[in-house]
GROMACS .gro file of N, CA and C in nm:
model
  324
    1MET      N    1   0.085  -0.117   0.000
    1MET     CA    2   0.001   0.000   0.001
    1MET      C    3   0.090   0.124   0.000
    2SER      N    4   0.068   0.216  -0.093
    2SER     CA    5   0.152   0.335  -0.104
    2SER      C    6   0.117   0.436   0.003
    3LEU      N    7   0.204   0.536   0.018
    3LEU     CA    8   0.180   0.641   0.116
    3LEU      C    9   0.050   0.715   0.086
    4LEU      N   10   0.023   0.737  -0.043
    4LEU     CA   11  -0.103   0.804  -0.078
    4LEU      C   12  -0.223   0.717  -0.043
    5ASP      N   13  -0.209   0.586  -0.061
    5ASP     CA   14  -0.318   0.496  -0.024
    5ASP      C   15  -0.344   0.503   0.125
    6ARG      N   16  -0.235   0.509   0.205
    6ARG     CA   17  -0.251   0.518   0.351
    6ARG      C   18  -0.315   0.649   0.390
    7ALA      N   19  -0.275   0.758   0.323
    7ALA     CA   20  -0.338   0.889   0.351
    7ALA      C   21  -0.486   0.885   0.320
    8ALA      N   22  -0.518   0.825   0.207
    8ALA     CA   23  -0.660   0.817   0.167
    8ALA      C   24  -0.738   0.730   0.262
    9ALA      N   25  -0.674   0.633   0.322
    9ALA     CA   26  -0.741   0.544   0.416
    9ALA      C   27  -0.744   0.603   0.557
   10GLY      N   28  -0.695   0.726   0.574
   10GLY     CA   29  -0.694   0.790   0.705
   10GLY      C   30  -0.592   0.734   0.800
   11ARG      N   31  -0.483   0.678   0.749
   11ARG     CA   32  -0.385   0.612   0.836
   11ARG      C   33  -0.262   0.694   0.864
   12LEU      N   34  -0.249   0.815   0.807
   12LEU     CA   35  -0.134   0.897   0.837
   12LEU      C   36  -0.149   0.954   0.978
   13ARG      N   37  -0.044   0.950   1.056
   13ARG     CA   38  -0.048   1.010   1.191
   13ARG      C   39   0.007   1.151   1.191
   14VAL      N   40   0.054   1.198   1.074
   14VAL     CA   41   0.103   1.334   1.059
   14VAL      C   42   0.040   1.391   0.932
   15PRO      N   43   0.043   1.525   0.914
   15PRO     CA   44  -0.010   1.581   0.790
   15PRO      C   45   0.068   1.532   0.668
   16VAL      N   46   0.004   1.529   0.552
   16VAL     CA   47   0.066   1.479   0.429
   16VAL      C   48   0.195   1.551   0.398
   17GLU      N   49   0.197   1.684   0.418
   17GLU     CA   50   0.318   1.762   0.388
   17GLU      C   51   0.435   1.717   0.477
   18GLU      N   52   0.408   1.694   0.605
   18GLU     CA   53   0.513   1.648   0.696
   18GLU      C   54   0.561   1.509   0.659
   19ALA      N   55   0.466   1.421   0.623
   19ALA     CA   56   0.504   1.286   0.582
   19ALA      C   57   0.591   1.290   0.458
   20THR      N   58   0.558   1.379   0.365
   20THR     CA   59   0.636   1.394   0.243
   20THR      C   60   0.780   1.436   0.276
   21HIS      N   61   0.794   1.532   0.366
   21HIS     CA   62   0.928   1.579   0.403
   21HIS      C   63   1.008   1.470   0.474
   22VAL      N   64   0.944   1.394   0.562
   22VAL     CA   65   1.013   1.287   0.633
   22VAL      C   66   1.061   1.181   0.535
   23VAL      N   67   0.972   1.141   0.442
   23VAL     CA   68   1.010   1.039   0.345
   23VAL      C   69   1.121   1.090   0.254
   24HIS      N   70   1.112   1.214   0.211
   24HIS     CA   71   1.216   1.271   0.126
   24HIS      C   72   1.351   1.276   0.198
   25ALA      N   73   1.350   1.321   0.323
   25ALA     CA   74   1.475   1.329   0.399
   25ALA      C   75   1.536   1.191   0.419
   26ALA      N   76   1.454   1.094   0.452
   26ALA     CA   77   1.504   0.959   0.475
   26ALA      C   78   1.560   0.897   0.349
   27THR      N   79   1.488   0.914   0.238
   27THR     CA   80   1.536   0.851   0.114
   27THR      C   81   1.662   0.921   0.060
   28THR      N   82   1.669   1.052   0.080
   28THR     CA   83   1.789   1.126   0.040
   28THR      C   84   1.908   1.080   0.123
   29GLY      N   85   1.887   1.069   0.252
   29GLY     CA   86   1.996   1.022   0.340
   29GLY      C   87   2.040   0.882   0.309
   30ALA      N   88   1.945   0.794   0.286
   30ALA     CA   89   1.979   0.654   0.252
   30ALA      C   90   2.056   0.648   0.120
   31THR      N   91   2.012   0.725   0.023
   31THR     CA   92   2.080   0.727  -0.107
   31THR      C   93   2.224   0.775  -0.094
   32LEU      N   94   2.242   0.887  -0.022
   32LEU     CA   95   2.378   0.939  -0.004
   32LEU      C   96   2.465   0.842   0.073
   33ALA      N   97   2.409   0.779   0.175
   33ALA     CA   98   2.487   0.684   0.253
   33ALA      C   99   2.530   0.563   0.168
   34LEU      N  100   2.440   0.515   0.085
   34LEU     CA  101   2.473   0.400   0.000
   34LEU      C  102   2.573   0.437  -0.109
   35ILE      N  103   2.558   0.556  -0.164
   35ILE     CA  104   2.654   0.603  -0.266
   35ILE      C  105   2.793   0.615  -0.205
   36GLY      N  106   2.799   0.657  -0.079
   36GLY     CA  107   2.928   0.675  -0.012
   36GLY      C  108   3.000   0.546   0.026
   37GLU      N  109   2.930   0.437   0.021
   37GLU     CA  110   2.991   0.306   0.055
   37GLU      C  111   3.057   0.245  -0.067
   38ALA      N  112   3.168   0.179  -0.049
   38ALA     CA  113   3.230   0.105  -0.157
   38ALA      C  114   3.138  -0.011  -0.193
   39ALA      N  115   3.127  -0.042  -0.322
   39ALA     CA  116   3.035  -0.144  -0.370
   39ALA      C  117   3.043  -0.276  -0.293
   40PRO      N  118   3.164  -0.327  -0.263
   40PRO     CA  119   3.168  -0.454  -0.190
   40PRO      C  120   3.110  -0.445  -0.049
   41ARG      N  121   3.111  -0.325   0.012
   41ARG     CA  122   3.063  -0.309   0.149
   41ARG      C  123   2.919  -0.259   0.154
   42ARG      N  124   2.862  -0.226   0.041
   42ARG     CA  125   2.729  -0.165   0.034
   42ARG      C  126   2.623  -0.269   0.077
   43ASN      N  127   2.543  -0.231   0.175
   43ASN     CA  128   2.437  -0.321   0.225
   43ASN      C  129   2.302  -0.263   0.183
   44LEU      N  130   2.247  -0.319   0.078
   44LEU     CA  131   2.122  -0.263   0.024
   44LEU      C  132   2.001  -0.288   0.115
   45SER      N  133   2.013  -0.378   0.210
   45SER     CA  134   1.899  -0.403   0.300
   45SER      C  135   1.876  -0.285   0.394
   46ILE      N  136   1.974  -0.193   0.405
   46ILE     CA  137   1.958  -0.077   0.489
   46ILE      C  138   1.842   0.010   0.439
   47SER      N  139   1.830   0.025   0.308
   47SER     CA  140   1.719   0.107   0.254
   47SER      C  141   1.584   0.046   0.285
   48THR      N  142   1.575  -0.085   0.281
   48THR     CA  143   1.449  -0.151   0.314
   48THR      C  144   1.417  -0.133   0.462
   49ARG      N  145   1.516  -0.150   0.547
   49ARG     CA  146   1.496  -0.132   0.690
   49ARG      C  147   1.454   0.011   0.722
   50LEU      N  148   1.522   0.109   0.661
   50LEU     CA  149   1.489   0.250   0.684
   50LEU      C  150   1.347   0.280   0.635
   51ARG      N  151   1.311   0.225   0.518
   51ARG     CA  152   1.175   0.247   0.466
   51ARG      C  153   1.072   0.198   0.564
   52ASN      N  154   1.091   0.079   0.619
   52ASN     CA  155   0.994   0.023   0.714
   52ASN      C  156   0.983   0.108   0.840
   53ILE      N  157   1.096   0.159   0.887
   53ILE     CA  158   1.096   0.243   1.007
   53ILE      C  159   1.021   0.374   0.979
   54VAL      N  160   1.052   0.435   0.865
   54VAL     CA  161   0.989   0.564   0.834
   54VAL      C  162   0.839   0.546   0.815
   55ILE      N  163   0.798   0.449   0.737
   55ILE     CA  164   0.655   0.428   0.714
   55ILE      C  165   0.585   0.397   0.846
   56GLY      N  166   0.650   0.318   0.931
   56GLY     CA  167   0.591   0.289   1.063
   56GLY      C  168   0.578   0.412   1.152
   57SER      N  169   0.667   0.508   1.134
   57SER     CA  170   0.663   0.626   1.220
   57SER      C  171   0.559   0.729   1.175
   58ILE      N  172   0.517   0.724   1.050
   58ILE     CA  173   0.424   0.826   1.003
   58ILE      C  174   0.284   0.770   0.975
   59THR      N  175   0.265   0.640   0.987
   59THR     CA  176   0.133   0.580   0.964
   59THR      C  177   0.089   0.500   1.086
   60THR      N  178  -0.039   0.478   1.092
   60THR     CA  179  -0.095   0.394   1.197
   60THR      C  180  -0.111   0.252   1.145
   61ASP      N  181  -0.141   0.161   1.236
   61ASP     CA  182  -0.168   0.025   1.194
   61ASP      C  183  -0.300   0.022   1.117
   62PRO      N  184  -0.319  -0.081   1.034
   62PRO     CA  185  -0.447  -0.090   0.964
   62PRO      C  186  -0.561  -0.094   1.065
   63PRO      N  187  -0.674  -0.032   1.033
   63PRO     CA  188  -0.786  -0.036   1.125
   63PRO      C  189  -0.834  -0.180   1.146
   64VAL      N  190  -0.873  -0.207   1.268
   64VAL     CA  191  -0.926  -0.338   1.301
   64VAL      C  192  -1.064  -0.350   1.240
   65ALA      N  193  -1.086  -0.462   1.172
   65ALA     CA  194  -1.217  -0.482   1.113
   65ALA      C  195  -1.322  -0.497   1.221
   66ILE      N  196  -1.424  -0.418   1.214
   66ILE     CA  197  -1.533  -0.428   1.312
   66ILE      C  198  -1.662  -0.444   1.237
   67GLY      N  199  -1.762  -0.488   1.308
   67GLY     CA  200  -1.892  -0.503   1.247
   67GLY      C  201  -1.952  -0.369   1.212
   68THR      N  202  -2.051  -0.371   1.130
   68THR     CA  203  -2.116  -0.247   1.090
   68THR      C  204  -2.241  -0.219   1.170
   69ASP      N  205  -2.276  -0.312   1.257
   69ASP     CA  206  -2.397  -0.289   1.338
   69ASP      C  207  -2.369  -0.188   1.448
   70LEU      N  208  -2.473  -0.132   1.504
   70LEU     CA  209  -2.462  -0.028   1.606
   70LEU      C  210  -2.386  -0.077   1.730
   71ALA      N  211  -2.410  -0.201   1.774
   71ALA     CA  212  -2.342  -0.250   1.891
   71ALA      C  213  -2.192  -0.259   1.870
   72SER      N  214  -2.148  -0.305   1.756
   72SER     CA  215  -2.004  -0.315   1.727
   72SER      C  216  -1.940  -0.178   1.722
   73ARG      N  217  -2.008  -0.085   1.660
   73ARG     CA  218  -1.954   0.052   1.651
   73ARG      C  219  -1.946   0.117   1.788
   74ALA      N  220  -2.045   0.095   1.871
   74ALA     CA  221  -2.045   0.152   2.005
   74ALA      C  222  -1.929   0.095   2.087
   75LEU      N  223  -1.906  -0.034   2.075
   75LEU     CA  224  -1.794  -0.098   2.148
   75LEU      C  225  -1.660  -0.045   2.097
   76ALA      N  226  -1.649  -0.026   1.966
   76ALA     CA  227  -1.525   0.024   1.909
   76ALA      C  228  -1.498   0.167   1.957
   77LEU      N  229  -1.600   0.249   1.961
   77LEU     CA  230  -1.583   0.387   2.008
   77LEU      C  231  -1.546   0.387   2.156
   78ASP      N  232  -1.611   0.304   2.233
   78ASP     CA  233  -1.579   0.295   2.376
   78ASP      C  234  -1.432   0.257   2.394
   79ALA      N  235  -1.385   0.162   2.316
   79ALA     CA  236  -1.244   0.119   2.324
   79ALA      C  237  -1.149   0.229   2.279
   80ALA      N  238  -1.193   0.313   2.186
   80ALA     CA  239  -1.108   0.419   2.132
   80ALA      C  240  -1.104   0.543   2.220
   81LEU      N  241  -1.182   0.549   2.324
   81LEU     CA  242  -1.184   0.667   2.410
   81LEU      C  243  -1.053   0.691   2.482
   82THR      N  244  -0.975   0.586   2.498
   82THR     CA  245  -0.842   0.601   2.557
   82THR      C  246  -0.742   0.584   2.446
   83ASP      N  247  -0.652   0.683   2.426
   83ASP     CA  248  -0.557   0.674   2.318
   83ASP      C  249  -0.442   0.580   2.352
   84GLU      N  250  -0.347   0.564   2.259
   84GLU     CA  251  -0.237   0.470   2.273
   84GLU      C  252  -0.151   0.497   2.396
   85ASP      N  253  -0.142   0.622   2.438
   85ASP     CA  254  -0.060   0.658   2.553
   85ASP      C  255  -0.135   0.644   2.685
   86GLY      N  256  -0.261   0.601   2.677
   86GLY     CA  257  -0.342   0.586   2.799
   86GLY      C  258  -0.407   0.716   2.844
   87ALA      N  259  -0.396   0.820   2.764
   87ALA     CA  260  -0.454   0.950   2.801
   87ALA      C  261  -0.604   0.946   2.784
   88ALA      N  262  -0.672   1.015   2.872
   88ALA     CA  263  -0.818   1.023   2.865
   88ALA      C  264  -0.859   1.116   2.751
   89PRO      N  265  -0.982   1.103   2.704
   89PRO     CA  266  -1.029   1.192   2.598
   89PRO      C  267  -1.041   1.335   2.650
   90PRO      N  268  -1.052   1.432   2.562
   90PRO     CA  269  -1.059   1.572   2.606
   90PRO      C  270  -1.198   1.609   2.656
   91LEU      N  271  -1.247   1.531   2.748
   91LEU     CA  272  -1.376   1.554   2.811
   91LEU      C  273  -1.357   1.555   2.962
   92ARG      N  274  -1.453   1.614   3.030
   92ARG     CA  275  -1.450   1.607   3.177
   92ARG      C  276  -1.479   1.461   3.218
   93ALA      N  277  -1.438   1.426   3.337
   93ALA     CA  278  -1.458   1.289   3.386
   93ALA      C  279  -1.605   1.250   3.384
   94THR      N  280  -1.693   1.342   3.422
   94THR     CA  281  -1.836   1.310   3.424
   94THR      C  282  -1.890   1.291   3.281
   95GLU      N  283  -1.839   1.370   3.187
   95GLU     CA  284  -1.881   1.354   3.048
   95GLU      C  285  -1.834   1.222   2.990
   96THR      N  286  -1.711   1.187   3.022
   96THR     CA  287  -1.659   1.058   2.975
   96THR      C  288  -1.738   0.942   3.032
   97ALA      N  289  -1.771   0.949   3.161
   97ALA     CA  290  -1.851   0.844   3.225
   97ALA      C  291  -1.987   0.832   3.160
   98LEU      N  292  -2.051   0.946   3.131
   98LEU     CA  293  -2.182   0.943   3.068
   98LEU      C  294  -2.175   0.886   2.928
   99LEU      N  295  -2.073   0.929   2.850
   99LEU     CA  296  -2.056   0.875   2.716
   99LEU      C  297  -2.033   0.725   2.719
  100ARG      N  298  -1.947   0.680   2.809
  100ARG     CA  299  -1.922   0.535   2.821
  100ARG      C  300  -2.050   0.459   2.855
  101ASP      N  301  -2.130   0.515   2.947
  101ASP     CA  302  -2.255   0.451   2.984
  101ASP      C  303  -2.346   0.439   2.862
  102TRP      N  304  -2.360   0.546   2.786
  102TRP     CA  305  -2.445   0.543   2.667
  102TRP      C  306  -2.392   0.440   2.566
  103LEU      N  307  -2.263   0.438   2.543
  103LEU     CA  308  -2.203   0.344   2.447
  103LEU      C  309  -2.224   0.200   2.490
  104ARG      N  310  -2.209   0.172   2.616
  104ARG     CA  311  -2.229   0.035   2.664
  104ARG      C  312  -2.374  -0.007   2.656
  105ARG      N  313  -2.465   0.090   2.679
  105ARG     CA  314  -2.608   0.058   2.665
  105ARG      C  315  -2.642   0.034   2.518
  106LEU      N  316  -2.581   0.108   2.428
  106LEU     CA  317  -2.604   0.085   2.285
  106LEU      C  318  -2.550  -0.050   2.242
  107ALA      N  319  -2.448  -0.097   2.308
  107ALA     CA  320  -2.385  -0.225   2.271
  107ALA      C  321  -2.460  -0.346   2.323
  108GLU      N  322  -2.557  -0.323   2.410
  108GLU     CA  323  -2.634  -0.438   2.467
  108GLU      C  324  -2.724  -0.500   2.364
   0.00000   0.00000   0.00000
């Protein structure tokens, strides 16, 4: 899947312009590093490793397939209320509790 495909799928974790600059910087650096190596010592797997690291740093994992019914969506949203770092959503504690209650009731 190309970078544009990931952007279209909503998987970029940074703006497209920033992703473009990161990819350009990484590929330029990898190219210059490989050109600077003597052919017998040149390790072409470095570019593949760097590509994987860069793509991993600017994109999210593929979305988990969930059902399309209301209950599945409510459970998915409830699970998404806490981000990857464990931070609470930008709501007051009482608002979060009320939203979670509604989502769990919708999932019944």
